[in-house]
Coordinates of C-alpha atoms and ligand atoms in Angstrom, one line a residue:
X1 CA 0.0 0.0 0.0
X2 CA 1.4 3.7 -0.9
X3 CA 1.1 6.0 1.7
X4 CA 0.6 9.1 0.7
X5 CA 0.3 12.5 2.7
X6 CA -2.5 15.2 2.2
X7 CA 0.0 17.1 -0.3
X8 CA 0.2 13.8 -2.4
X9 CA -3.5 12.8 -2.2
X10 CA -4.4 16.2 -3.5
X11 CA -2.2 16.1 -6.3
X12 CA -3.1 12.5 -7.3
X13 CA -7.2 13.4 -7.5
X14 CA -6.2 16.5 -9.1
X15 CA -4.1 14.8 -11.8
X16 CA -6.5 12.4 -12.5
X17 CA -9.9 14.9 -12.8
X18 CA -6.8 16.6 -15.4
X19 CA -7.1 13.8 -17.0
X20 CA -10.2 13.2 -16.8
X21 CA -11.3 16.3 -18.6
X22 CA -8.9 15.5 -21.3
X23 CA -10.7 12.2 -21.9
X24 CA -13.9 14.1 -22.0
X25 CA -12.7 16.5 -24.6
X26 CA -10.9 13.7 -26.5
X27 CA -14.4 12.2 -27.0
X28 CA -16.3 15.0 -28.0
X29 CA -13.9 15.5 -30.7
X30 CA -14.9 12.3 -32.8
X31 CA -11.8 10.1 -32.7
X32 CA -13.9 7.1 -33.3
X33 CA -12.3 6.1 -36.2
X34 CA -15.1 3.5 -36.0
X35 CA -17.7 6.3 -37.2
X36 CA -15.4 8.8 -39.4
X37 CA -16.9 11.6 -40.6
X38 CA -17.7 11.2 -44.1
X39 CA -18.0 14.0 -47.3
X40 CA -18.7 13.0 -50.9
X41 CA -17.4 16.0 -52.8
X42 CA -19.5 15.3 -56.0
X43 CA -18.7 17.7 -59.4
X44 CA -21.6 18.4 -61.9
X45 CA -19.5 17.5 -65.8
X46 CA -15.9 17.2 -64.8
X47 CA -14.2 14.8 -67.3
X48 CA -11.5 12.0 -66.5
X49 CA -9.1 14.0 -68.3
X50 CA -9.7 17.6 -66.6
X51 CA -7.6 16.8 -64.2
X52 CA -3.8 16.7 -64.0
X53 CA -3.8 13.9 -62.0
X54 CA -5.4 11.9 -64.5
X55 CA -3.5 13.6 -67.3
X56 CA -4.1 17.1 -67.9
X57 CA -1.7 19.2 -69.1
X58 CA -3.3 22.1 -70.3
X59 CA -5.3 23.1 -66.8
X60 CA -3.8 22.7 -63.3
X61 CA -6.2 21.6 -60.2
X62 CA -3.7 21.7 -57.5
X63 CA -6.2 20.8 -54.6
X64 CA -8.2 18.4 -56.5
X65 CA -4.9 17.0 -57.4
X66 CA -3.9 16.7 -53.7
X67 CA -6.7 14.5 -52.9
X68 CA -5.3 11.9 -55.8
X69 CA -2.4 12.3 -54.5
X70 CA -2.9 11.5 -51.1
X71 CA -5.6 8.9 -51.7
X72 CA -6.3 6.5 -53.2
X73 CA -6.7 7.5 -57.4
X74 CA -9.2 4.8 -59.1
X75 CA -8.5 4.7 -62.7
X76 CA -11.4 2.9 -63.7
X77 CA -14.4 4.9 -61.3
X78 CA -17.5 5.5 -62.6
X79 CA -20.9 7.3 -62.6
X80 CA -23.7 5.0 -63.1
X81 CA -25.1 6.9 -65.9
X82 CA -23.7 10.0 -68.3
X83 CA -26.3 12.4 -67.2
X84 CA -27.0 13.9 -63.7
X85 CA -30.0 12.8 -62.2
X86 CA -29.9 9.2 -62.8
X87 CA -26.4 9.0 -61.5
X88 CA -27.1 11.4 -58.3
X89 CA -29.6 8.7 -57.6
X90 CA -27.4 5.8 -57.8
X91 CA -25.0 7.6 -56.1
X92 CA -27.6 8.0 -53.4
X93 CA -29.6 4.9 -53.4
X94 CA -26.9 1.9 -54.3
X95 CA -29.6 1.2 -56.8
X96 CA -29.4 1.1 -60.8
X97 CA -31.2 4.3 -62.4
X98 CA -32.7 2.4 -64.8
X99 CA -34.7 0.1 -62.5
X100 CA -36.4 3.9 -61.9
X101 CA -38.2 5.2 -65.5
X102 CA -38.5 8.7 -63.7
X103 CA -34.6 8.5 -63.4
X104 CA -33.5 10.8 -66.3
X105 CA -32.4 14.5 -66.8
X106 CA -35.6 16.5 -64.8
X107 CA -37.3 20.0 -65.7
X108 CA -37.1 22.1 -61.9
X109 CA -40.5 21.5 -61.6
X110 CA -40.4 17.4 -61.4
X111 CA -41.2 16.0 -58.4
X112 CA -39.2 13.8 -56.2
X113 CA -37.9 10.7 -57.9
X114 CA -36.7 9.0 -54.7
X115 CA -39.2 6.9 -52.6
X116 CA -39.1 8.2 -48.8
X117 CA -39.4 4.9 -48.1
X118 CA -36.3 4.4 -50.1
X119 CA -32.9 3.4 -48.5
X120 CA -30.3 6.1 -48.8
X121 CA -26.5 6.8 -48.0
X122 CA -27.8 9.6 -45.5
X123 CA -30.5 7.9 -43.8
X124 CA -28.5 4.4 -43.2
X125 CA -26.4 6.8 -41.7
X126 CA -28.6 8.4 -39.7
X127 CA -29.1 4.9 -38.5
X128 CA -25.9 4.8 -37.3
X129 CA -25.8 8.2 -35.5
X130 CA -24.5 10.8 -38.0
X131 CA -25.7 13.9 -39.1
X132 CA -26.0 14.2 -42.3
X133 CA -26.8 17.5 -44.7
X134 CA -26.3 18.4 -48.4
X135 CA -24.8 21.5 -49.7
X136 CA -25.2 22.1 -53.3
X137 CA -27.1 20.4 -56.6
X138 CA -29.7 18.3 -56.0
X139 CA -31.3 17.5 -59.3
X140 CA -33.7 14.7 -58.2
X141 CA -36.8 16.7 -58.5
X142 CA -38.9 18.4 -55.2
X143 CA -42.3 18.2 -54.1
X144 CA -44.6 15.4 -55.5
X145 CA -46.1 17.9 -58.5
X146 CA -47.7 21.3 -58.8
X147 CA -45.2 22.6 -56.2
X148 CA -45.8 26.0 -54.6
X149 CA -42.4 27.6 -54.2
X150 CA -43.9 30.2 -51.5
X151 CA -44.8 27.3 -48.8
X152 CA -42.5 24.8 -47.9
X153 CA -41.2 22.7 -50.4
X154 CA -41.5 18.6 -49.5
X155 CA -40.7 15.7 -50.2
X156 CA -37.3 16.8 -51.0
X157 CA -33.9 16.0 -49.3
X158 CA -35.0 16.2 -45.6
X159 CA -37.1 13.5 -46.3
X160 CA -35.0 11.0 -48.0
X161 CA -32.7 11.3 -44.7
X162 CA -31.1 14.8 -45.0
X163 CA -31.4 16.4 -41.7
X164 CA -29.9 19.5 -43.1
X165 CA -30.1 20.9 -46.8
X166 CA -28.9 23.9 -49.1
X167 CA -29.3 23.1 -52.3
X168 CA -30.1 24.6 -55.7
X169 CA -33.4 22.7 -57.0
X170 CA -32.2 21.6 -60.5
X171 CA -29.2 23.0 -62.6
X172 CA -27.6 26.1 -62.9
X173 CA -29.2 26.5 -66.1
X174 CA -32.8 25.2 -65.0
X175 CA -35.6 27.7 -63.1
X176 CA -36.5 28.3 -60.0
X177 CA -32.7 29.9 -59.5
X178 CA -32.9 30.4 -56.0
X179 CA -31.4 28.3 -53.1
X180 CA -33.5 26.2 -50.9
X181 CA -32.7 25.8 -46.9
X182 CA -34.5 23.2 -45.5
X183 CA -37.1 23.0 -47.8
X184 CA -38.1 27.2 -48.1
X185 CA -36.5 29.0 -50.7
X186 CA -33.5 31.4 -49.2
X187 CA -34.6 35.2 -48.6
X188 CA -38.0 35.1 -50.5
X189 CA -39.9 38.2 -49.9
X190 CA -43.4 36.9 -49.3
X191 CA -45.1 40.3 -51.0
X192 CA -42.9 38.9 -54.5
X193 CA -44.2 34.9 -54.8
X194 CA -42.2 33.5 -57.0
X195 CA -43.9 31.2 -60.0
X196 CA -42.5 28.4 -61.7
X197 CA -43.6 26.7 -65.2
X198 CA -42.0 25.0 -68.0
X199 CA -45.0 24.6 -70.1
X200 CA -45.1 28.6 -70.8
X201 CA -44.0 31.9 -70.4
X202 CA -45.8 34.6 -68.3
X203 CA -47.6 37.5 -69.4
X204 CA -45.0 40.2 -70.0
X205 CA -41.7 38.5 -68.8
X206 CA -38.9 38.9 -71.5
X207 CA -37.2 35.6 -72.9
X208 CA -33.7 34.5 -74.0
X209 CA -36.3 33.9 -77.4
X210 CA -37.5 37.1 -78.0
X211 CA -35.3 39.4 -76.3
X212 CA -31.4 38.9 -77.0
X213 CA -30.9 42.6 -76.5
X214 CA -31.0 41.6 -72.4
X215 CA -28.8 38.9 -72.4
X216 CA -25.0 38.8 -71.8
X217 CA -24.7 34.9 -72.7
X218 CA -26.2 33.8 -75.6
X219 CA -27.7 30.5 -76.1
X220 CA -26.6 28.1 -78.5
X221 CA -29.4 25.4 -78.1
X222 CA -32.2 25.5 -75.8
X223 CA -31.9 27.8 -72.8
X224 CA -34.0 30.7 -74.9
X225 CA -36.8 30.6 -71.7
X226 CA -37.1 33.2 -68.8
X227 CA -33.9 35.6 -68.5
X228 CA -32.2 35.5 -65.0
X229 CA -29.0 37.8 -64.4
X230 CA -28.3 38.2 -68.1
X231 CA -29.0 34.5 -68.6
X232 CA -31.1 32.7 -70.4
X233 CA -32.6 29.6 -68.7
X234 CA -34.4 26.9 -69.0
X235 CA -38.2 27.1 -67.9
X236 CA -40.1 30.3 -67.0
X237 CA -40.7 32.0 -63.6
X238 CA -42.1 34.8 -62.5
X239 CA -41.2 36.7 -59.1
X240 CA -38.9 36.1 -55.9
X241 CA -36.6 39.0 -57.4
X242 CA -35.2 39.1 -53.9
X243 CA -34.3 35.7 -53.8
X244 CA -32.9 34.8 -57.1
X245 CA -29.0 33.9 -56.7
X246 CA -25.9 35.7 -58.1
X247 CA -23.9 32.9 -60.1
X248 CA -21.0 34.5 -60.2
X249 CA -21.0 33.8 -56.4
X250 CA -22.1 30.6 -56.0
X251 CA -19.4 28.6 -55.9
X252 CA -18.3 30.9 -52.9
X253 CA -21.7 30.8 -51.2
X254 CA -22.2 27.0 -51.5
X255 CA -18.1 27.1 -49.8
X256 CA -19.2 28.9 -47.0
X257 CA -22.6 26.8 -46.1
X258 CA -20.1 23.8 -46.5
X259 CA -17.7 24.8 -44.3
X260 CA -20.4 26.4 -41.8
X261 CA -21.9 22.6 -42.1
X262 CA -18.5 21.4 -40.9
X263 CA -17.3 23.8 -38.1
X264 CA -20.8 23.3 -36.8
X265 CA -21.0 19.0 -36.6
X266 CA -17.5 18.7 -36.3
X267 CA -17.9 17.4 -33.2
X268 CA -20.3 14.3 -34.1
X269 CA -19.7 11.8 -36.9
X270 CA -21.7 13.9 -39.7
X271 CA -22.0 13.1 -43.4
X272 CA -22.2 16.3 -45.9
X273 CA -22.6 15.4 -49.5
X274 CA -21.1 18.7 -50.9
X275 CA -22.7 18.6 -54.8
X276 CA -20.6 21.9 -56.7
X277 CA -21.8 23.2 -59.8
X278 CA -18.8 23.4 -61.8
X279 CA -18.5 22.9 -65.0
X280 CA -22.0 23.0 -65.7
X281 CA -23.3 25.5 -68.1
X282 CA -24.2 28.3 -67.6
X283 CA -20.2 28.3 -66.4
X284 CA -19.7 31.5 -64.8
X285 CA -16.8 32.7 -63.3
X286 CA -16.6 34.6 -60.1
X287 CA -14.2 38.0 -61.3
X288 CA -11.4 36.6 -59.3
X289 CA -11.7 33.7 -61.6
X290 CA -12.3 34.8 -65.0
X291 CA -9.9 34.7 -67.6
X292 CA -7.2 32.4 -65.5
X293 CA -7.5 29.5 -67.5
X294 CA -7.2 30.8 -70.8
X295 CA -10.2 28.5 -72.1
X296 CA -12.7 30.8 -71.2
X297 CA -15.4 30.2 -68.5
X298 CA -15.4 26.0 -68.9
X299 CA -11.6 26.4 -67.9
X300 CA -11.8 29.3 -65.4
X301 CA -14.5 27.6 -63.1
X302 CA -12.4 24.5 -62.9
X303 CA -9.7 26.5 -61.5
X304 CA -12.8 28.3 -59.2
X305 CA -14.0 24.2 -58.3
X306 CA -10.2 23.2 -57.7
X307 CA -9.8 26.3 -55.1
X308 CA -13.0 26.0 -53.5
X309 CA -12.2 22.3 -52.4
X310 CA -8.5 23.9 -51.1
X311 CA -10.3 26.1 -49.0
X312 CA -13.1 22.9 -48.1
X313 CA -9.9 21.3 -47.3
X314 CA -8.3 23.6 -45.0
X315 CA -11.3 23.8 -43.1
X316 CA -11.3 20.1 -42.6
X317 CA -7.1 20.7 -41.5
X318 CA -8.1 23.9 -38.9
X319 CA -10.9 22.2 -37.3
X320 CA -8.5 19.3 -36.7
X321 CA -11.0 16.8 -38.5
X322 CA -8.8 15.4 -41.6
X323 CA -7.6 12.3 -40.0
X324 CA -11.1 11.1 -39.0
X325 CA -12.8 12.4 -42.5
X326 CA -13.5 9.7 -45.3
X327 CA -13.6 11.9 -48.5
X328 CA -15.1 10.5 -52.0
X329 CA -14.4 13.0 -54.5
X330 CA -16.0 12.3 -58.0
X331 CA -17.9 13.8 -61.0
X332 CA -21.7 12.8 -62.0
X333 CA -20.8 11.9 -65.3
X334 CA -18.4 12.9 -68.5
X335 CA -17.7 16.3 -69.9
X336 CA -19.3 18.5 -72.6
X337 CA -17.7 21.7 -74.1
X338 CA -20.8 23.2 -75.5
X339 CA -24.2 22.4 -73.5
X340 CA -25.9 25.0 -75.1
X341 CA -24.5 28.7 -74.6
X342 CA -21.9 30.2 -76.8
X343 CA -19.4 30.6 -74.1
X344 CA -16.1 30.2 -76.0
X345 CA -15.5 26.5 -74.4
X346 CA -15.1 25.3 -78.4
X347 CA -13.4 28.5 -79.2
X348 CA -10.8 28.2 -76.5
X349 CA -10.5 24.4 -75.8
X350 CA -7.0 24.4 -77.5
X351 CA -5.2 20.7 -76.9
X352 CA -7.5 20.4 -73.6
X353 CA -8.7 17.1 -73.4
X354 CA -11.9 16.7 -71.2
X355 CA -12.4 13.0 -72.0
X356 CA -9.3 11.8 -71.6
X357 CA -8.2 8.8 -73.8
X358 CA -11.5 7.9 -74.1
X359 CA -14.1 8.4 -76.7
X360 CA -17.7 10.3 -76.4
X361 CA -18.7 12.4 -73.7
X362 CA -21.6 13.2 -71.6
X363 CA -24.8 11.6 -72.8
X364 CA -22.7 8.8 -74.4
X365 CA -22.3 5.2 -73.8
X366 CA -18.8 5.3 -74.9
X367 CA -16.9 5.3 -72.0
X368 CA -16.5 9.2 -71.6
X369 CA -19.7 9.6 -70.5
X370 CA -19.3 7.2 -67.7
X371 CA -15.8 7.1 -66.6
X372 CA -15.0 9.7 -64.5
X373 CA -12.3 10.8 -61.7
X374 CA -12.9 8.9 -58.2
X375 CA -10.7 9.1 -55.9
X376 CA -10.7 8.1 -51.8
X377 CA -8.8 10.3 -49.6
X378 CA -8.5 9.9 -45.7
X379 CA -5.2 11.1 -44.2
X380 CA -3.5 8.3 -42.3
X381 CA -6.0 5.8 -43.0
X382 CA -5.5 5.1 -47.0
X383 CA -2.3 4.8 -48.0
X384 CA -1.4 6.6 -51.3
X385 CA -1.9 4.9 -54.5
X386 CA -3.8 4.5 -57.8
X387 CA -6.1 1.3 -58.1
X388 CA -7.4 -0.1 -61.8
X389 CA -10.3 -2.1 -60.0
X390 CA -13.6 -1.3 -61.4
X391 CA -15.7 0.6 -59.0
X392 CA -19.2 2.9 -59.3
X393 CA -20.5 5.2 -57.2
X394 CA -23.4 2.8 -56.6
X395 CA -21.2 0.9 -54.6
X396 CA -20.9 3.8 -52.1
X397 CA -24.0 2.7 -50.0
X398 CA -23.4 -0.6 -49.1
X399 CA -19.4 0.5 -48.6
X400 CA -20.3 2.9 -46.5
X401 CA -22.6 0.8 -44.6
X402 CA -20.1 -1.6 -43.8
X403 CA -17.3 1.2 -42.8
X404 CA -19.3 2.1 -40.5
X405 CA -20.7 -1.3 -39.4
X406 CA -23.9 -1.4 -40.8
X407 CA -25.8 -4.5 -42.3
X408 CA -27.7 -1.9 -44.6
X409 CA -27.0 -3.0 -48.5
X410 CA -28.1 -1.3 -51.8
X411 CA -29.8 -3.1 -54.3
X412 CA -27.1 -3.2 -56.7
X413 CA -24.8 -1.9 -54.3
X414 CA -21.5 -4.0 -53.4
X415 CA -19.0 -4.1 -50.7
X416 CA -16.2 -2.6 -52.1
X417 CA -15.0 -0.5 -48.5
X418 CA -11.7 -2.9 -48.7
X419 CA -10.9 -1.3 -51.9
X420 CA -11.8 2.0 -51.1
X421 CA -10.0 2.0 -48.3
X422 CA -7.1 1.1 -50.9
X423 CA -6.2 -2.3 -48.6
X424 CA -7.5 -4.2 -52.4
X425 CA -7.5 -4.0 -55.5
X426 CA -10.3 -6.1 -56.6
X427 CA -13.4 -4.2 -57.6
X428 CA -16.9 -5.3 -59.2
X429 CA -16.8 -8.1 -61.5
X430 CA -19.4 -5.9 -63.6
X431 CA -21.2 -3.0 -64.5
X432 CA -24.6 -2.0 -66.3
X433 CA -23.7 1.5 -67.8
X434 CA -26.7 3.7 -68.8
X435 CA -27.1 7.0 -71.0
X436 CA -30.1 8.5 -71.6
X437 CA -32.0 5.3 -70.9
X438 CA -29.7 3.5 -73.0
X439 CA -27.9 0.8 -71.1
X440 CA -24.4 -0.9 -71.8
X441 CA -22.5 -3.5 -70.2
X442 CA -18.2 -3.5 -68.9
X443 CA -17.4 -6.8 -67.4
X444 CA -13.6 -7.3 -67.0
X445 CA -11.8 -4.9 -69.6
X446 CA -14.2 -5.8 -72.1
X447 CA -17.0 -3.3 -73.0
X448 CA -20.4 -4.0 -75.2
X449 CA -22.8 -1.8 -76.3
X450 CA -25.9 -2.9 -77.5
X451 CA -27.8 -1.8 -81.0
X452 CA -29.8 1.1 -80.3
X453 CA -31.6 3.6 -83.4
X454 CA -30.5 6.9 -82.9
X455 CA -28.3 9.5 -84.1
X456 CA -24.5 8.2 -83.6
X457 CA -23.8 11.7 -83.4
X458 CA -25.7 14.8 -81.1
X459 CA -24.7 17.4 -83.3
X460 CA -25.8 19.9 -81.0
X461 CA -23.2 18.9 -78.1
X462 CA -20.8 17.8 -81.2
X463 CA -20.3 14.4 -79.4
X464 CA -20.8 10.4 -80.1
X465 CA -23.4 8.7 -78.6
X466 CA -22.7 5.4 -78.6
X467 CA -26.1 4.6 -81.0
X468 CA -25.1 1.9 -83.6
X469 CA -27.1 -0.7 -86.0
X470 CA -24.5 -3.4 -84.9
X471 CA -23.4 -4.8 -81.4
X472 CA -20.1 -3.3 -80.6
X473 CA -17.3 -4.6 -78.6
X474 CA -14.2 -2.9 -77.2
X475 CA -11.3 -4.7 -75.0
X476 CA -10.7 -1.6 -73.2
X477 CA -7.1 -2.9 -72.3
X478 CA -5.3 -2.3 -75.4
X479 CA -7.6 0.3 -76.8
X480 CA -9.4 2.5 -74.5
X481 CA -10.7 5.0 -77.0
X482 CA -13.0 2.6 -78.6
X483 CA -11.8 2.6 -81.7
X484 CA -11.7 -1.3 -83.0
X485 CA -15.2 -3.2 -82.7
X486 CA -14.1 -6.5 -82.1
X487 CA -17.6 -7.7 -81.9
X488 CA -17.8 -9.8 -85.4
X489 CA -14.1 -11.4 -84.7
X490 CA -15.0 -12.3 -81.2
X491 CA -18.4 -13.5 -81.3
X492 CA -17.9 -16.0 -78.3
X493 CA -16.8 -12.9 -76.2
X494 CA -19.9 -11.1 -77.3
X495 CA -22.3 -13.9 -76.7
X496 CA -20.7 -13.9 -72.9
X497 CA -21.1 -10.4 -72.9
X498 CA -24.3 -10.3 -73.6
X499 CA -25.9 -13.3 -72.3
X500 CA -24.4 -11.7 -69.0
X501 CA -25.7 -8.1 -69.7
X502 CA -29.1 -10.1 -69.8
X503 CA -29.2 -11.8 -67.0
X504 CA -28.9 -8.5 -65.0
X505 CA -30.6 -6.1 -67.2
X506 CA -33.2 -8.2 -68.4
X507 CA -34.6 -8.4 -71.9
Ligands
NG6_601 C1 -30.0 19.2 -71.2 C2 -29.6 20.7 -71.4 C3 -28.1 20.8 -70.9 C4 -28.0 20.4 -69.5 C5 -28.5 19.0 -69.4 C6 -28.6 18.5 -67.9 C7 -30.7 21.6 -73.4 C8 -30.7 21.8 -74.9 N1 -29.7 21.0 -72.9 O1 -31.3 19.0 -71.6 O2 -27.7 22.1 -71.1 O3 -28.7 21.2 -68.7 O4 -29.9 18.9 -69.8 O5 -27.3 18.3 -67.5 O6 -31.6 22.1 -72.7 S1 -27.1 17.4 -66.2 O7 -25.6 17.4 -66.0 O8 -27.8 18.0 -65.2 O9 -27.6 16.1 -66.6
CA602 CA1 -23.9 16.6 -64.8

């Protein structure tokens, strides 16, 4: 037995209520690693090759570079699908878009495409404890028709398991453009309602159509409807002049709700799914920005995307969060240099490559419009690397689930945490690839596109579709811009490839 004297004793219990408190505080703080934090930085039409990680050399994306180079860099990541909406609900729900026929590119006025029964990343994680919010694009329609934009707007993402949201309804280019927090559109002045319709205009509001004299971007196809800050969008609205956001400062004012989000839940596991807008159209450049890349706007808000993630990232560093933060960084699906404004993205391209080595773009099966940068960062947890295993950001829900020991699965979700946490290399075995409800099938390194009618060509966007009389088949080993169809001199390949395409797809 230690004998102590008053002096002692007194020192001992105050050493350990030091400690003590430390413990408390250590606890607070989220050190679980069991229950990391967990952010899905998502771009809106970044290509595989507008990045310098994955090969640009014409544009620089420092921060987004630091991510791949501190994570894990998946070569052969993909969207589900090569438009927005139906990969933002794969990405959401582990589910195939195309088991959902509402899952395709949505007016702002569609209403909400995910079931509330439906599982989601956020509200298996809400399961688990975390608060979860969104911060950015949403894109998978609000409301359940007729919304009125003056009341609360619901079903939206607080009912698929968002407990906070900040989001912009649709796309940049799309009406209503005004944020919505929590389900109310941000600073509406109730004496100004705001109105909503893509069926037609209203009485006396000028159009991209009929009055070019008011706009400062021109559109090239589409985008001719209501006129918001020099722009012409698509759909018509009426009102909430109060409310209507500034683009050029978007990107900064979906930074700062971000890192608000952050600072505020840094001290429980929380799950933001931070959804930028860059490079959609309309691309528009805060000041600061415009003119750095020397492409024009599609280059200059890359560089505006690349530093608001550098400044997301500090955050993360200040608030002493980045070793117990899971980052996903990815793109919804392949790029596009003109989506419809002339905007000097063709002009200005130069040798810029958005695709990469591989052929089409967005709204194409080829593999551009599906194969996109992925990358898993997590300081002192995933070792640096790069990883050729095939993985989809439909495998993010049941992945997720099981980092954070869940049972939860998605329906054609797979446990692929081991490889996103870098420790394999192994991926999916395969994948069912969609395109504006056109499907297409990669299993291995071999990739077969089904006959579909069509255009082979949108002549509009200037890019391939994928739309051919024959079957084709690429082995995407030795020639990953699609060039050779090997389908007639490897029929037994093709007969695999499709007999296994059915059996998942169906007929
Ligand atoms: C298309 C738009 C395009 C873009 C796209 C959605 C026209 C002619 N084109 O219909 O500009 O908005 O929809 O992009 O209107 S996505 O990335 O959200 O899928
Ligand atoms: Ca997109």
């Amino acid at each position: 037995i230690i004998k102590m004297n008053l002096f002692q004793t007194v020192l001992v219990v105050l050493l350990l209520a030091g400690c003590k408190s430390k413990e408390e505080k250590v606890a607070t703080t989220n050190e679980n690693t069991n229950k990391p934090n967990i952010i899905f930085i998502y771009m809106d039409d970044l290509g595989y090759g507008d990045m310098s990680a994955y090969g640009a050399t014409e544009i620089s994306t420092p921060n987004m570079d630091a991510l791949a180079e501190g994570g894990m860099q998946f070569t052969n990541g993909y969207a589900t699908s090569a438009t927005c909406t139906p990969s933002r609900y794969a990405l959401l729900t582990g589910r195939y878009p195309w088991r959902n026929k509402d899952a395709k590119i949505l007016p702002g006025t569609a209403p909400l495409i995910i079931d509330t029964s439906q599982l989601t990343v956020p509200k298996m994680l809400q399961t688990e404890g975390y608060t979860t919010g969104i911060v950015g694009k949403w894109h998978l329609g609000l409301g359940s028709g007729n919304v009125n934009w003056n009341e609360r707007v619901s079903p939206g993402p607080n009912e698929v398991g968002f407990d906070y949201s900040y989001i912009l309804a649709a796309t940049q280019d799309r009406v209503p453009t005004v944020y919505i927090a929590d389900g109310y559109v941000d600073g509406l002045d109730p004496n100004d309602p705001i109105e909503v319709s893509y069926d037609k205009n209203f009485e006396g509001e000028p159009t991209g159509l009929d009055n070019p004299e008011l706009t400062t971007m021109k559109w090239h196809h589409g985008h001719n409807n209501s006129i918001v800050n020099g722009v012409p969008r698509i759909g018509f609205m009426k009102g909430g002049e109060a409310a209507k956001w500034s683009d050029v400062d978007m990107a900064d004012h979906f930074l700062a709700k971000a890192q608000q989000y952050v600072k505020k839940h840094k001290n429980q596991p929380f799950f933001l799914y931070y959804a930028l807008q860059q490079p959609h159209v309309p691309r528009t450049p805060h000041p600061r920005f415009a003119g750095k890349s020397g492409m024009g706007p599609r280059g200059d808000v890359i560089l505006e995307a690349d530093w608001m993630i550098g400044e997301f990232m500090k955050t993360l560093k200040d608030e002493g969060i980045l070793e117990n933060t899971l980052i996903v960084f990815s793109s919804d699906n392949g790029p596009v240099i003109n989506d419809g404004y002339y905007d000097d993205a063709v002009e200005k391209l130069g040798n810029h490559t958005p695709s990469g080595p591989f052929r089409g773009g967005k709204y194409s099966l080829f593999e551009a419009g599906t194969r996109i940068p992925f990358i898993t960062y997590w300081k002192g947890m995933i070792e640096p690397g790069k990883s050729d295993a095939l993985v989809c950001q439909v495998d993010l829900l049941t992945s997720m689930a099981a980092l954070v020991g869940s049972n939860s699965k998605g329906e054609d979700s797979e446990n692929l945490l081991n490889d996103f946490l870098g420790k394999t290399k192994k991926g999916r075995e395969s994948l069912v690839l969609e395109a504006t409800s056109r499907t297409a099938f990669r299993k291995g390194n071999w990739a077969m596109i089904p006959p579909y009618n069509g255009p082979e060509i949108n002549k509009s966007v200037n890019i391939e579709l994928g739309n051919s009389e024959e079957y084709q088949l690429y082995n995407l080993e030795n020639d990953p811009g699609q060039l050779q169809n090997l389908a007639k001199s490897n029929p037994e390949k093709l007969q695999e490839m499709v007999e296994d395409y059915i059996a998942i797809r169906g007929n």
